[in-house]
Amino acid sequence: MLKLGIMGTNWITDSFIEGAENSGKWTLTAVYSRTREKAAKFAEKYHRDLVLFADIAELAASDQVDAVYIASPNALHYEHAIQLLEAGKHVIVEKPIFSTTAELEHAHTVARDQGVFLFEAARHLQEPNFKRLQENLPRIGKLHGATLTYMKYSSRYDAVLAGEEPNIFSLRFSGGSLVDLGVYPLYTAVALFGEPESAHYFARKIVTGVDGGGPIILSYPDFHVTINQGKNSTSKLPSEIYGEKGTLWIDPLTSIKTIRFLAHDGSASEELAWPVIDNDMQYEAEEFARIITQKDRDSYEYLADLSLKVLRVSNELRHQNDIWFDAEKK
């Protein structure tokens, strides 16, 4: 059983803890927050003795922790992860992993030197139905293109409209729609089709200076992928991948419940998706535990390379729209 520490005391942290413990591979042992009082308040709901930290150096040095899940504000991910990696802890960082490719490359170098693993928690890649989608991609024949949709109105956009600047819509905290929601369809495209030859983002910038959403076009040698993503509006459209022999109809893009193969000639309409569990973070927790315990370097390097490619494309798309995080100006 791997001993899990957490940084970040919000709803997604609770979801990861639940998924990790449901996997039977992890047990929560430690909670970090900026104050011991906040750590204690978060820990209360788990009704067990947990080690509480308000000092990252103490967390990094603790023998009560094998790995740490980081869900602090985006701009703090790198400095938190480096301290833990240098101390020999495995690290799982909630997406988006870091602000720059230089940060990511350095962090992976530290992880390799220390003999530990660094993961980006792009949870949908580990879903059985995502793997089912990958397996059935050849059924549609030569690819003609795809439309990937992930648009969900954020309640924190109401705060922007009220004149506030929540972290997720702040340049100071490396926020914006692209890195928060757009990263999911970007990961899907890169995992399925590889890194695009070129990419273009028609961002709708908001008053805080980040992007609220907008369409993205990824160009490959023989086809294009259109991504519809945003946090200041909502879409109920499914995603589709088109080929010479048929179409794969996917809904939704994460926590996939439906994958339908539709033959162009109407001769086939087949449901491919498997039943899903309520908390799909369990799948990534299981896979990260497997890689750690089996020391599966090949699987780790695949995920590390994928994470770098996604961040490289994401940064290019932001910069096209003159969106630069404070972390990039240091």
Coordinates of C-alpha atoms in Angstrom, one line a residue, residues 52-247:
L52 CA -0.5 17.4 9.3
F53 CA 2.0 19.7 7.7
A54 CA 2.2 23.5 7.1
D55 CA 5.9 23.3 6.0
I56 CA 6.7 21.7 2.6
A57 CA 10.3 20.8 3.7
E58 CA 8.8 18.8 6.6
L59 CA 6.4 17.1 4.3
A60 CA 9.2 16.3 1.9
A61 CA 11.3 14.8 4.7
S62 CA 8.5 12.7 6.2
D63 CA 8.8 8.9 6.1
Q64 CA 5.0 8.8 6.3
V65 CA 4.7 9.7 2.7
D66 CA 5.7 7.8 -0.5
A67 CA 4.0 10.2 -3.0
V68 CA 2.3 13.5 -3.0
Y69 CA -0.7 14.6 -5.0
I70 CA -0.5 18.4 -5.8
A71 CA -3.7 20.4 -6.4
S72 CA -2.4 23.8 -5.3
P73 CA -2.9 26.8 -7.6
N74 CA -1.4 26.2 -11.1
A75 CA 1.4 28.7 -10.7
L76 CA 2.7 27.0 -7.6
H77 CA 2.8 23.5 -9.0
Y78 CA 6.5 23.7 -10.1
E79 CA 8.0 25.0 -6.9
H80 CA 6.0 22.5 -4.8
A81 CA 6.9 19.6 -7.1
I82 CA 10.6 20.3 -7.3
Q83 CA 11.0 20.4 -3.5
L84 CA 9.3 17.0 -3.2
L85 CA 11.1 15.4 -6.1
E86 CA 14.5 16.5 -4.8
A87 CA 13.6 14.8 -1.5
G88 CA 12.9 11.5 -3.3
K89 CA 9.1 11.6 -3.3
H90 CA 6.9 10.5 -6.2
V91 CA 4.7 13.4 -7.4
I92 CA 1.3 13.5 -9.0
V93 CA 0.4 17.0 -10.3
E94 CA -3.2 17.9 -11.1
K95 CA -3.4 19.2 -14.7
P96 CA -2.1 21.6 -16.0
I97 CA 1.2 20.3 -14.7
F98 CA 3.4 23.4 -15.0
S99 CA 3.5 26.8 -16.8
T100 CA 6.5 26.2 -19.1
T101 CA 8.2 23.4 -20.9
A102 CA 11.5 24.4 -19.3
E103 CA 9.9 23.7 -15.9
L104 CA 8.6 20.3 -17.0
E105 CA 11.8 19.2 -18.6
H106 CA 13.8 20.2 -15.5
A107 CA 11.3 18.5 -13.2
H108 CA 11.5 15.2 -15.1
T109 CA 15.3 15.4 -15.1
V110 CA 15.2 15.7 -11.3
A111 CA 12.7 12.8 -11.0
R112 CA 14.9 10.6 -13.1
D113 CA 18.0 11.5 -11.1
Q114 CA 16.2 10.7 -7.9
G115 CA 14.7 7.5 -9.2
V116 CA 11.1 8.7 -8.6
F117 CA 8.2 9.4 -10.9
L118 CA 6.4 12.6 -11.9
F119 CA 2.9 12.3 -13.3
E120 CA 0.4 14.8 -14.7
A121 CA -3.1 13.8 -13.6
A122 CA -4.9 13.9 -17.0
R123 CA -7.3 11.4 -15.7
H124 CA -9.3 10.6 -18.8
L125 CA -6.3 8.9 -20.5
Q126 CA -6.5 6.0 -18.0
E127 CA -10.2 5.4 -18.4
P128 CA -11.0 2.0 -19.9
N129 CA -13.3 3.7 -22.4
F130 CA -10.5 5.9 -23.6
K131 CA -8.4 2.9 -24.2
R132 CA -11.5 1.3 -25.9
L133 CA -11.6 4.4 -28.2
Q134 CA -7.9 4.0 -29.0
E135 CA -8.4 0.3 -29.8
N136 CA -11.3 0.9 -32.2
L137 CA -9.8 3.9 -34.1
P138 CA -8.6 1.6 -37.0
R139 CA -12.3 0.7 -37.6
I140 CA -13.0 4.0 -39.3
G141 CA -10.2 3.6 -41.8
K142 CA -8.2 6.5 -43.2
L143 CA -8.7 9.5 -40.9
H144 CA -10.5 12.5 -42.3
G145 CA -10.7 14.6 -39.2
A146 CA -12.3 15.0 -35.7
T147 CA -14.3 17.5 -33.7
L148 CA -13.6 17.4 -30.0
T149 CA -15.9 19.3 -27.6
Y150 CA -15.4 20.2 -23.9
M151 CA -17.2 23.4 -22.9
K152 CA -18.5 23.9 -19.3
Y153 CA -19.6 27.2 -17.8
S154 CA -17.6 27.9 -14.7
S155 CA -19.3 29.4 -11.6
R156 CA -16.1 31.3 -11.1
Y157 CA -16.7 33.2 -14.3
D158 CA -19.5 34.9 -12.4
A159 CA -16.9 36.3 -10.1
V160 CA -15.0 37.7 -13.2
L161 CA -18.3 39.4 -14.3
A162 CA -18.5 40.8 -10.8
G163 CA -15.1 42.4 -11.2
E164 CA -13.1 39.8 -9.3
E165 CA -10.1 37.7 -10.4
P166 CA -10.3 34.1 -9.2
N167 CA -7.2 32.0 -9.5
I168 CA -8.4 30.0 -12.5
F169 CA -8.9 33.2 -14.5
S170 CA -5.7 34.9 -13.5
L171 CA -2.4 35.3 -15.3
R172 CA -0.7 35.5 -11.9
F173 CA -1.9 32.0 -11.2
S174 CA -1.4 30.5 -14.7
G175 CA -5.1 30.2 -15.4
G176 CA -7.5 30.3 -18.3
S177 CA -9.8 28.0 -20.2
L178 CA -7.1 26.4 -22.4
V179 CA -5.0 25.1 -19.5
D180 CA -8.0 24.1 -17.4
L181 CA -10.5 22.5 -19.8
G182 CA -8.9 22.8 -23.2
V183 CA -6.1 20.5 -22.0
Y184 CA -8.5 17.5 -22.1
P185 CA -9.3 17.6 -25.8
L186 CA -5.6 18.6 -26.5
Y187 CA -4.5 15.5 -24.6
T188 CA -7.1 13.4 -26.5
A189 CA -5.8 14.6 -29.9
V190 CA -2.2 14.2 -29.1
A191 CA -2.7 10.8 -27.6
L192 CA -4.7 9.6 -30.5
F193 CA -3.1 11.3 -33.5
G194 CA 0.3 12.6 -32.3
E195 CA 1.6 16.1 -32.0
P196 CA 0.1 18.3 -34.8
E197 CA 2.2 20.0 -37.5
S198 CA 0.7 23.3 -36.6
A199 CA -2.0 24.7 -34.3
H200 CA -4.2 27.8 -34.3
Y201 CA -6.3 29.2 -31.4
F202 CA -9.0 31.8 -31.9
A203 CA -9.1 32.8 -28.2
R204 CA -11.9 34.9 -26.6
K205 CA -9.8 36.9 -24.1
I206 CA -11.6 38.1 -21.0
V207 CA -11.0 41.2 -18.8
T208 CA -8.4 39.5 -16.6
G209 CA -6.1 38.8 -19.6
V210 CA -6.6 35.1 -19.9
D211 CA -8.7 33.2 -22.4
G212 CA -12.4 32.4 -21.6
G213 CA -12.6 29.9 -24.5
G214 CA -12.5 29.6 -28.2
P215 CA -12.0 27.2 -31.1
I216 CA -8.7 25.5 -31.8
I217 CA -7.6 24.0 -35.2
L218 CA -4.9 21.3 -35.1
S219 CA -3.4 20.5 -38.5
Y220 CA -2.0 17.1 -39.4
P221 CA -0.6 16.0 -42.8
D222 CA -4.0 14.6 -44.1
F223 CA -6.7 16.0 -41.8
H224 CA -7.6 18.6 -39.2
V225 CA -9.0 18.4 -35.7
T226 CA -11.3 21.1 -34.4
I227 CA -11.5 21.6 -30.7
N228 CA -14.4 23.5 -29.1
Q229 CA -13.5 24.4 -25.5
G230 CA -14.5 27.1 -23.0
K231 CA -15.2 28.0 -19.5
N232 CA -17.5 31.0 -20.1
S233 CA -20.2 29.0 -22.0
T234 CA -21.5 25.4 -22.2
S235 CA -21.9 22.9 -25.1
K236 CA -23.9 19.7 -24.9
L237 CA -22.5 18.5 -28.3
P238 CA -20.7 15.1 -28.5
S239 CA -17.3 14.6 -30.0
E240 CA -16.7 12.7 -33.3
I241 CA -13.8 11.2 -35.2
Y242 CA -14.4 10.7 -39.0
G243 CA -12.8 8.2 -41.4
E244 CA -13.3 6.6 -44.7
K245 CA -15.2 3.7 -43.3
G246 CA -17.3 5.3 -40.6
T247 CA -17.5 7.6 -37.6

